[in-house]
Tab-separated table of C-alpha atoms and ligand atoms in Angstrom:
chain	number	residue	atom	x	y	z
A	227	MET	CA	-25.869	5.601	25.625
A	228	GLY	CA	-27.077	6.353	22.106
A	229	SER	CA	-29.222	3.938	20.163
A	230	GLY	CA	-28.581	5.382	16.717
A	231	PRO	CA	-26.558	3.794	13.926
A	232	ASN	CA	-23.039	2.444	14.528
A	233	VAL	CA	-20.304	4.665	13.127
A	234	ALA	CA	-16.799	3.210	12.982
A	235	VAL	CA	-13.916	5.476	13.998
A	236	PHE	CA	-10.515	4.273	12.768
A	237	GLY	CA	-7.792	5.772	14.948
A	238	ALA	CA	-10.354	6.132	17.752
A	239	TYR	CA	-7.746	6.510	20.506
A	240	GLY	CA	-5.806	9.318	18.759
A	241	HIS	CA	-6.242	12.933	19.834
A	242	THR	CA	-8.736	13.764	17.066
A	243	GLY	CA	-10.326	10.309	17.194
A	244	ARG	CA	-11.289	10.861	20.850
A	245	PHE	CA	-13.033	14.133	19.987
A	246	VAL	CA	-14.882	12.321	17.179
A	247	VAL	CA	-15.963	9.483	19.492
A	248	ALA	CA	-17.280	12.008	22.047
A	249	GLU	CA	-19.127	13.994	19.368
A	250	LEU	CA	-20.754	10.855	17.925
A	251	ARG	CA	-21.986	9.876	21.400
A	252	GLU	CA	-23.306	13.380	22.021
A	253	ARG	CA	-25.315	13.127	18.804
A	254	GLY	CA	-26.806	9.728	19.598
A	255	TYR	CA	-24.580	7.587	17.373
A	256	VAL	CA	-22.858	4.468	18.649
A	257	PRO	CA	-19.129	4.706	17.898
A	258	LEU	CA	-17.268	1.512	17.030
A	259	LEU	CA	-13.726	1.956	18.338
A	260	LEU	CA	-11.229	0.879	15.660
A	261	GLY	CA	-7.432	1.029	15.634
A	262	ARG	CA	-4.298	-0.985	15.103
A	263	ASP	CA	-3.183	-1.233	18.739
A	264	GLN	CA	-5.177	-3.660	20.864
A	265	ASP	CA	-3.913	-2.288	24.209
A	266	LYS	CA	-4.733	1.317	23.355
A	267	LEU	CA	-8.161	0.207	22.109
A	268	LEU	CA	-8.897	-1.683	25.310
A	269	ALA	CA	-7.817	1.289	27.432
A	270	LEU	CA	-10.196	3.527	25.473
A	271	ALA	CA	-13.016	0.977	25.684
A	272	GLN	CA	-12.592	0.863	29.485
A	273	ALA	CA	-13.050	4.620	29.607
A	274	GLN	CA	-16.068	4.352	27.250
A	275	PRO	CA	-18.120	1.487	28.741
A	276	GLY	CA	-20.556	-0.177	26.396
A	277	LEU	CA	-18.653	0.551	23.195
A	278	ALA	CA	-17.216	-2.222	21.026
A	279	ALA	CA	-13.477	-2.114	20.256
A	280	ARG	CA	-12.140	-3.868	17.150
A	281	GLN	CA	-8.485	-4.192	16.252
A	282	ALA	CA	-7.745	-3.805	12.536
A	283	SER	CA	-4.716	-3.106	10.416
A	284	VAL	CA	-4.397	-1.335	7.069
A	285	ASP	CA	-2.115	-4.197	5.976
A	286	ASP	CA	-4.881	-6.739	6.535
A	287	PRO	CA	-8.023	-6.076	4.438
A	288	ALA	CA	-9.935	-8.917	6.125
A	289	SER	CA	-9.410	-7.276	9.528
A	290	LEU	CA	-10.827	-4.023	8.129
A	291	ASP	CA	-13.845	-5.880	6.718
A	292	ARG	CA	-14.522	-7.482	10.121
A	293	ALA	CA	-14.066	-4.138	11.875
A	294	LEU	CA	-16.572	-2.394	9.585
A	295	ASN	CA	-19.198	-5.118	9.954
A	296	GLY	CA	-22.459	-3.477	11.046
A	297	ALA	CA	-21.171	0.085	10.640
A	298	ALA	CA	-23.366	2.601	8.820
A	299	ALA	CA	-20.346	4.792	8.025
A	300	VAL	CA	-16.658	5.122	8.841
A	301	ILE	CA	-14.648	8.146	9.944
A	302	ASN	CA	-10.907	7.723	9.445
A	303	CYS	CA	-8.888	9.708	12.029
A	304	ALA	CA	-5.658	7.703	11.699
A	305	GLY	CA	-2.904	9.636	10.000
A	306	PRO	CA	-0.603	9.836	8.114
A	307	PHE	CA	-3.310	9.243	5.537
A	308	ALA	CA	-0.718	8.442	2.882
A	309	THR	CA	-0.759	5.054	4.646
A	310	THR	CA	-4.312	4.683	5.928
A	311	ALA	CA	-6.678	6.402	3.470
A	312	ALA	CA	-6.557	4.003	0.500
A	313	PRO	CA	-7.036	0.764	2.510
A	314	LEU	CA	-9.899	2.321	4.484
A	315	VAL	CA	-11.656	3.803	1.430
A	316	ASP	CA	-11.290	0.416	-0.235
A	317	ALA	CA	-12.831	-1.316	2.777
A	318	ALA	CA	-15.686	1.215	2.955
A	319	LEU	CA	-16.445	0.626	-0.738
A	320	ARG	CA	-16.426	-3.148	-0.191
A	321	ALA	CA	-18.837	-2.652	2.715
A	322	GLY	CA	-20.939	-0.190	0.689
A	323	ILE	CA	-20.814	2.494	3.407
A	324	PRO	CA	-19.860	6.171	3.323
A	325	TYR	CA	-16.292	7.172	4.200
A	326	VAL	CA	-15.194	10.459	5.767
A	327	ASP	CA	-11.647	11.355	6.794
A	328	VAL	CA	-9.814	14.249	8.417
A	329	ALA	CA	-6.729	14.151	6.191
A	330	ALA	CA	-4.802	17.401	5.918
A	331	GLU	CA	-2.199	15.897	3.544
A	332	ILE	CA	-2.505	17.472	0.098
A	333	GLU	CA	-1.076	14.501	-1.807
A	334	ALA	CA	-3.091	11.911	0.128
A	335	ASN	CA	-6.297	13.849	-0.551
A	336	LEU	CA	-5.422	14.093	-4.254
A	337	ASP	CA	-4.845	10.333	-4.287
A	338	THR	CA	-8.285	9.709	-2.800
A	339	PHE	CA	-9.903	11.750	-5.572
A	340	ALA	CA	-7.727	10.178	-8.268
A	341	HIS	CA	-7.959	6.527	-7.250
A	342	PHE	CA	-11.514	6.156	-5.980
A	343	ALA	CA	-13.691	8.691	-7.849
A	344	GLU	CA	-14.944	6.216	-10.439
A	345	ARG	CA	-15.642	3.301	-8.106
A	346	ALA	CA	-17.326	5.502	-5.509
A	347	ARG	CA	-19.553	7.142	-8.131
A	348	ALA	CA	-20.400	3.838	-9.797
A	349	SER	CA	-21.488	2.356	-6.462
A	350	GLY	CA	-23.374	5.497	-5.382
A	351	THR	CA	-21.184	5.811	-2.275
A	352	VAL	CA	-20.123	9.115	-0.711
A	353	VAL	CA	-16.422	9.523	0.118
A	354	VAL	CA	-15.425	12.845	1.712
A	355	PRO	CA	-11.702	13.426	2.243
A	356	ALA	CA	-10.367	16.314	4.408
A	357	MET	CA	-13.640	16.745	6.303
A	358	ALA	CA	-11.942	18.708	9.092
A	359	PHE	CA	-10.572	22.132	9.980
A	360	PHE	CA	-8.074	22.192	7.090
A	361	GLY	CA	-9.648	21.244	3.777
A	362	GLY	CA	-13.295	20.838	4.730
A	363	LEU	CA	-13.955	24.034	6.675
A	364	GLY	CA	-12.069	26.206	4.163
A	365	ASP	CA	-14.091	24.680	1.334
A	366	LEU	CA	-17.403	25.254	3.147
A	367	LEU	CA	-16.370	28.872	3.773
A	368	VAL	CA	-15.264	29.535	0.192
A	369	THR	CA	-18.448	27.899	-1.143
A	370	THR	CA	-20.532	30.036	1.229
A	371	ALA	CA	-18.678	33.197	0.203
A	372	MET	CA	-19.234	32.402	-3.501
A	373	ARG	CA	-23.052	32.422	-3.098
A	374	ASP	CA	-24.394	32.509	-6.714
A	375	TRP	CA	-20.935	32.618	-8.344
A	376	THR	CA	-19.758	29.417	-10.003
A	377	ALA	CA	-16.353	30.877	-10.867
A	378	ALA	CA	-14.073	33.516	-9.377
A	379	ASP	CA	-10.612	34.914	-10.061
A	380	GLU	CA	-9.106	34.207	-6.627
A	381	ALA	CA	-9.836	32.647	-3.256
A	382	HIS	CA	-7.796	33.583	-0.195
A	383	ILE	CA	-8.066	31.662	3.069
A	384	ALA	CA	-6.225	33.315	5.954
A	385	TYR	CA	-5.789	31.209	9.087
A	386	GLY	CA	-5.527	33.326	12.223
A	387	LEU	CA	-4.420	30.773	14.819
A	388	SER	CA	-3.445	32.122	18.233
A	389	SER	CA	-0.908	29.288	18.610
A	390	TRP	CA	-0.375	25.771	17.266
A	391	HIS	CA	0.665	23.003	19.597
A	392	PRO	CA	0.713	20.039	17.203
A	393	THR	CA	-0.115	16.401	17.880
A	394	ALA	CA	2.288	13.612	16.928
A	395	GLY	CA	-0.101	12.807	14.070
A	396	THR	CA	0.174	16.337	12.657
A	397	LEU	CA	3.969	16.222	12.777
A	398	ALA	CA	4.062	12.778	11.154
A	399	ALA	CA	1.675	13.922	8.411
A	400	GLY	CA	3.824	16.998	7.746
A	401	ALA	CA	6.967	14.855	7.535
A	402	ILE	CA	5.364	12.411	5.073
A	403	SER	CA	4.020	15.212	2.895
A	404	GLY	CA	7.463	16.856	2.936
A	405	GLN	CA	9.063	13.587	1.799
A	406	ARG	CA	6.496	13.103	-0.939
A	407	ARG	CA	7.345	16.588	-2.266
A	408	GLY	CA	11.075	15.940	-2.122
A	409	GLY	CA	11.349	18.884	0.285
A	410	ARG	CA	9.777	21.284	-2.213
A	411	ARG	CA	6.912	23.670	-1.469
A	412	VAL	CA	3.566	23.621	-3.187
A	413	ARG	CA	1.027	26.248	-4.232
A	414	TYR	CA	-2.123	26.372	-6.343
A	415	THR	CA	-1.845	28.861	-9.176
A	416	GLY	CA	-3.017	29.099	-12.770
A	417	GLY	CA	-5.532	26.333	-12.100
A	418	HIS	CA	-3.036	23.691	-10.997
A	419	LEU	CA	-0.664	22.647	-8.214
A	420	GLU	CA	2.853	23.900	-8.696
A	421	TYR	CA	5.875	22.528	-6.834
A	422	HIS	CA	8.658	25.058	-6.267
A	423	ASP	CA	11.661	26.042	-4.157
A	424	ASP	CA	10.860	29.716	-3.576
A	425	ALA	CA	11.497	31.013	-0.069
A	426	LEU	CA	8.497	31.559	2.209
A	427	SER	CA	7.301	35.147	2.262
A	428	THR	CA	5.481	36.984	5.029
A	429	LEU	CA	2.904	39.735	4.747
A	430	GLU	CA	0.374	41.455	6.952
A	431	TRP	CA	-3.180	40.120	6.738
A	432	PRO	CA	-5.974	42.468	7.850
A	433	PHE	CA	-7.934	40.048	10.057
A	434	PRO	CA	-11.081	41.645	11.435
A	435	ALA	CA	-11.543	42.277	15.182
A	436	PRO	CA	-10.959	40.836	17.677
A	437	LEU	CA	-7.736	39.502	16.120
A	438	GLY	CA	-6.776	42.524	14.022
A	439	PRO	CA	-3.892	42.691	11.517
A	440	GLN	CA	-1.291	39.908	11.869
A	441	ARG	CA	1.931	38.807	10.192
A	442	VAL	CA	1.144	35.723	8.129
A	443	ILE	CA	3.162	33.297	6.040
A	444	GLY	CA	2.021	33.610	2.446
A	445	GLU	CA	1.544	30.344	0.527
A	446	PHE	CA	1.336	28.257	3.701
A	447	THR	CA	-0.463	25.808	1.477
A	448	MET	CA	-3.118	23.625	3.104
A	449	ALA	CA	-5.600	20.973	1.922
A	450	ASP	CA	-8.024	23.664	0.733
A	451	VAL	CA	-6.040	23.703	-2.528
A	452	VAL	CA	-7.451	20.228	-3.161
A	453	THR	CA	-11.000	20.630	-1.879
A	454	VAL	CA	-11.865	24.060	-3.333
A	455	PRO	CA	-10.699	23.479	-6.932
A	456	SER	CA	-12.322	20.026	-6.914
A	457	HIS	CA	-15.654	21.746	-7.601
A	458	LEU	CA	-15.180	25.505	-8.041
A	459	ALA	CA	-13.567	27.221	-11.041
A	460	ILE	CA	-11.059	29.381	-9.158
A	461	PRO	CA	-7.564	29.384	-10.713
A	462	GLU	CA	-5.809	31.025	-7.736
A	463	VAL	CA	-6.369	29.484	-4.296
A	464	ARG	CA	-4.020	30.760	-1.577
A	465	THR	CA	-3.837	29.973	2.087
A	466	TYR	CA	-2.019	31.954	4.773
A	467	MET	CA	-1.035	31.147	8.357
A	468	THR	CA	-0.263	33.477	11.250
A	469	ALA	CA	3.540	33.554	11.523
A	470	LYS	CA	3.327	32.883	15.280
A	471	ALA	CA	1.389	29.632	14.766
A	472	ALA	CA	3.709	28.531	11.943
A	473	ALA	CA	6.705	29.140	14.249
A	474	ASP	CA	5.037	27.093	17.030
A	475	LEU	CA	4.525	24.224	14.609
A	476	SER	CA	8.148	24.060	13.502
A	477	ALA	CA	9.704	24.682	16.923
A	478	PRO	CA	11.847	21.751	18.094
A	479	GLY	CA	10.050	19.877	20.883
A	480	ALA	CA	6.765	21.698	20.231
A	481	PRO	CA	4.378	20.815	23.085
A	482	ALA	CA	1.227	18.791	22.352
A	483	PRO	CA	-2.172	20.465	22.836
A	484	ALA	CA	-3.211	20.689	26.514
A	485	ALA	CA	-6.861	20.551	27.605
A	486	VAL	CA	-8.211	23.645	29.351
A	487	ASP	CA	-11.934	22.863	29.469
A	488	ASP	CA	-14.216	19.947	30.297
A	489	ARG	CA	-14.581	19.079	26.578
A	490	GLY	CA	-10.828	18.581	26.361
A	491	ARG	CA	-10.270	21.621	24.155
A	492	SER	CA	-6.987	23.533	24.270
A	493	ALA	CA	-6.778	27.305	24.722
A	494	GLN	CA	-5.980	27.747	21.011
A	495	THR	CA	-8.407	30.064	19.225
A	496	PHE	CA	-8.846	30.543	15.494
A	497	LEU	CA	-10.287	33.099	13.149
A	498	VAL	CA	-10.481	32.129	9.487
A	499	ASP	CA	-10.915	35.007	7.064
A	500	VAL	CA	-12.010	33.961	3.580
A	501	LEU	CA	-12.121	36.276	0.601
A	502	VAL	CA	-13.189	35.446	-2.942
A	503	ARG	CA	-12.759	37.949	-5.744
A	504	SER	CA	-14.404	38.127	-9.129
A	505	GLY	CA	-13.540	41.162	-11.249
A	506	GLY	CA	-13.892	44.167	-8.960
A	507	THR	CA	-16.142	42.513	-6.369
A	508	GLN	CA	-14.964	40.797	-3.194
A	509	ARG	CA	-17.002	38.552	-0.973
A	510	HIS	CA	-15.963	37.686	2.571
A	511	VAL	CA	-16.811	35.083	5.164
A	512	VAL	CA	-15.273	35.002	8.628
A	513	VAL	CA	-15.506	32.247	11.188
A	514	ALA	CA	-14.121	31.965	14.712
A	515	GLY	CA	-13.830	29.179	17.247
A	516	GLN	CA	-11.622	27.256	19.652
A	517	ASP	CA	-9.161	24.404	18.985
A	518	ILE	CA	-8.641	23.213	15.417
A	519	TYR	CA	-8.492	19.531	16.475
A	520	ALA	CA	-11.642	19.654	18.601
A	521	VAL	CA	-13.676	21.477	15.953
A	522	SER	CA	-12.772	18.824	13.397
A	523	ALA	CA	-15.058	16.416	15.286
A	524	PRO	CA	-18.344	18.308	14.793
A	525	LEU	CA	-17.308	18.916	11.172
A	526	ALA	CA	-16.757	15.200	10.486
A	527	VAL	CA	-19.806	14.056	12.469
A	528	GLU	CA	-22.113	16.647	10.887
A	529	ALA	CA	-20.903	15.326	7.507
A	530	VAL	CA	-21.754	11.743	8.465
A	531	ASP	CA	-25.131	12.813	9.840
A	532	ARG	CA	-25.996	14.599	6.594
A	533	ILE	CA	-24.886	11.642	4.481
A	534	LEU	CA	-26.867	9.146	6.551
A	535	THR	CA	-29.983	11.330	6.437
A	536	GLY	CA	-29.763	11.910	2.671
A	537	ARG	CA	-28.856	15.605	2.841
A	538	THR	CA	-26.259	15.380	0.071
A	539	ARG	CA	-25.939	16.718	-3.447
A	540	ALA	CA	-23.586	14.205	-5.026
A	541	THR	CA	-22.005	10.794	-4.748
A	542	GLY	CA	-18.451	9.681	-5.447
A	543	VAL	CA	-15.358	11.317	-3.983
A	544	VAL	CA	-16.549	14.785	-3.097
A	545	SER	CA	-15.404	17.717	-1.012
A	546	ALA	CA	-17.555	19.251	1.717
A	547	GLY	CA	-18.540	22.276	-0.366
A	548	ALA	CA	-19.589	20.088	-3.305
A	549	VAL	CA	-21.685	17.554	-1.417
A	550	PHE	CA	-23.366	19.654	1.292
A	551	ASP	CA	-25.381	22.863	1.446
A	552	ALA	CA	-22.394	24.874	2.719
A	553	PRO	CA	-24.103	27.807	4.511
A	554	ASP	CA	-26.663	25.480	6.068
A	555	PHE	CA	-23.878	23.141	7.232
A	556	LEU	CA	-21.973	26.008	8.859
A	557	ARG	CA	-25.094	27.380	10.564
A	558	ALA	CA	-25.814	23.920	11.981
A	559	LEU	CA	-22.483	24.141	13.816
A	560	SER	CA	-23.254	27.485	15.474
A	561	SER	CA	-22.395	26.105	18.917
A	562	HIS	CA	-18.837	25.436	17.650
A	563	LEU	CA	-18.313	28.107	14.992
A	564	SER	CA	-19.333	31.748	15.011
A	565	LEU	CA	-19.930	32.791	11.441
A	566	HIS	CA	-19.996	36.319	10.041
A	567	ILE	CA	-20.816	37.180	6.425
A	568	PRO	CA	-19.979	40.850	5.727
A	569	LEU	CA	-21.465	42.738	2.764
A	570	ASP	CA	-19.718	42.567	-0.629
A	571	THR	CA	-16.957	45.122	-1.127
A	572	ARG	CA	-15.247	46.633	-4.156
A	573	GLY	CA	-11.709	45.261	-4.288
B	279	NAP	N1	-7.502	18.362	8.343
B	279	NAP	C1	-7.426	18.767	9.606
B	279	NAP	O1	-7.731	19.908	9.923
B	279	NAP	C2	-7.058	17.781	10.666
B	279	NAP	C3	-7.590	17.920	11.945
B	279	NAP	C4	-7.228	16.972	12.907
B	279	NAP	C5	-6.361	15.938	12.582
B	279	NAP	N2	-5.882	15.852	11.315
B	279	NAP	C6	-4.984	14.760	10.925
B	279	NAP	O2	-5.437	13.565	11.520
B	279	NAP	C7	-4.349	12.728	11.819
B	279	NAP	C8	-4.425	12.298	13.269
B	279	NAP	O3	-4.234	13.415	14.059
B	279	NAP	P1	-4.289	13.338	15.639
B	279	NAP	O4	-4.301	14.740	16.074
B	279	NAP	O5	-5.402	12.483	16.103
B	279	NAP	O6	-2.889	12.636	15.955
B	279	NAP	P2	-2.502	11.555	17.071
B	279	NAP	O7	-3.128	11.890	18.367
B	279	NAP	O8	-1.022	11.440	17.009
B	279	NAP	O9	-3.177	10.213	16.548
B	279	NAP	C9	-2.752	9.558	15.404
B	279	NAP	C10	-3.609	8.325	15.263
B	279	NAP	O10	-3.318	7.693	14.014
B	279	NAP	C11	-3.042	6.314	14.261
B	279	NAP	N3	-2.186	5.789	13.215
B	279	NAP	C12	-1.067	6.309	12.696
B	279	NAP	N4	-0.578	5.527	11.717
B	279	NAP	C13	-1.411	4.466	11.639
B	279	NAP	C14	-1.439	3.298	10.845
B	279	NAP	N5	-0.507	3.052	9.906
B	279	NAP	N6	-2.443	2.423	11.027
B	279	NAP	C15	-3.381	2.648	11.946
B	279	NAP	N7	-3.421	3.734	12.752
B	279	NAP	C16	-2.432	4.632	12.592
B	279	NAP	C17	-2.385	6.321	15.620
B	279	NAP	O11	-2.383	5.031	16.166
B	279	NAP	P3	-1.108	4.472	16.979
B	279	NAP	O12	-1.118	5.170	18.319
B	279	NAP	O13	-1.358	3.015	17.071
B	279	NAP	O14	0.126	4.846	16.203
B	279	NAP	C18	-3.325	7.290	16.346
B	279	NAP	O15	-4.533	6.684	16.701
B	279	NAP	C19	-3.095	13.534	11.446
B	279	NAP	O16	-2.698	13.122	10.163
B	279	NAP	C20	-3.563	14.965	11.395
B	279	NAP	O17	-2.835	15.753	10.492
B	279	NAP	C21	-6.209	16.752	10.357
C-alpha cells in the first residue's frame, strides 16, 4: 500500500480507469476511487482493499468537491468527455489541484483549452487534456522529433495498430464526436481545423520494421490535431490509421479488448511513426508498445508525477509537449514504450 499523495481517479472502474488505478498504486500513490455508480465503485473497492471510494456526479458540483477533498491531483478517465471534462476541470480549479484527462474527443479537448485557459493560468494550475495514447503521446513524439525547431511545414503521425477492439467508452466518445460534427469529417490544414464531407482515402504508409508498409486511412483525424498546434507552429498536422484497425473499430459488434497478460493488457500492439518536415529536411521518431488503453495509464500517471514534483514548463491548459520535457518524459516510460529516433533525412 503506497503512502504517497492521494490522486483522485474519476471513472475509476472503467477499462482505462482500472489501468490508471493500478499504475498509481505501482508508483506509490494512493488512488481515490471516484465514479457515478455506487455499486460499481464498491465492487472495485472490494477488489482494491484499503482504497477510499467516493460517489460523485458531474451534475452535482458539491459531490465533486467532496470527492476531491484531500486529493493532490485528479485524473479524469470517464468519457465521453463532452459531458465530464468541464465539470471536473471546474471542480479541480475550485480545489486548486492539477487536472489530467485521457480525452480523445477533438471538440471536447478544444473546449477545455477554450473555456479554462484563462482561469487555469490565473490560478497557476496545470490542466492537461488528452494525456493518453491519442493526443498526448503524439504530441510528445512530434515535440521530440522537432528538437530545436519551433516551426515546421508538416507533421505526420501514422498509427500502426495491429487491431482495435474498442471499449464502450471509445464507441460512445466516437458517437458523440460524430454528432457534434453533424456527421462531417475533420482535418487540420492551413493552420486550422476544417470540417468537410470528402470521402476517406487510403494510402500505403512505409512503417519501419517489424511492421513494414501498411494500408492506412489518410486523415483519420485524432486528438493530436488539438495538442500539437496548441504550442507548435505547424500548419499541416495529419494522422493516419492502419486500415485493418479502422475496420475493426467500425465493425458491428466489435469485441471489447481481452486481457492476455497479468497486467490486463490485450494482445494489441502499436507502432507510431512520426515525421516532421521543414523545407527539405525530415525528422522521424518511432515508438512501439502494447495496448493503447493500458499505455495511457503510465502516460497519465507520469504526467501527474511530473506536475506534483514541479517538473513542468507552464501553467494553464497545456498539452503534454508544451508542459513537459518531451524526450525525457518518453525515456522515463522505457518499460512501456520503446523509442527510436532515426537520423534526419532529406525529404
Ligand atoms: N486518448 C486516448 O488515447 C484514450 C485512451 C483511453 C481511453 N480514452 C477515452 O477514455 C474514455 C473512457 O474509456 P474506457 O476505455 O475506460 O471506457 P469504459 O471502460 O467504457 O469506461 C467508461 C467510463 O466512463 C464513465 N462514464 C461515462 N459517462 C459518464 C458520466 N456522464 N459521468 C460519470 N462517469 C461516466 C463510465 O461509468 P459508468 O459505467 O457508470 O457509465 C466508465 O467508468 C473514452 O472516452 C475513451 O475514448 C482515450
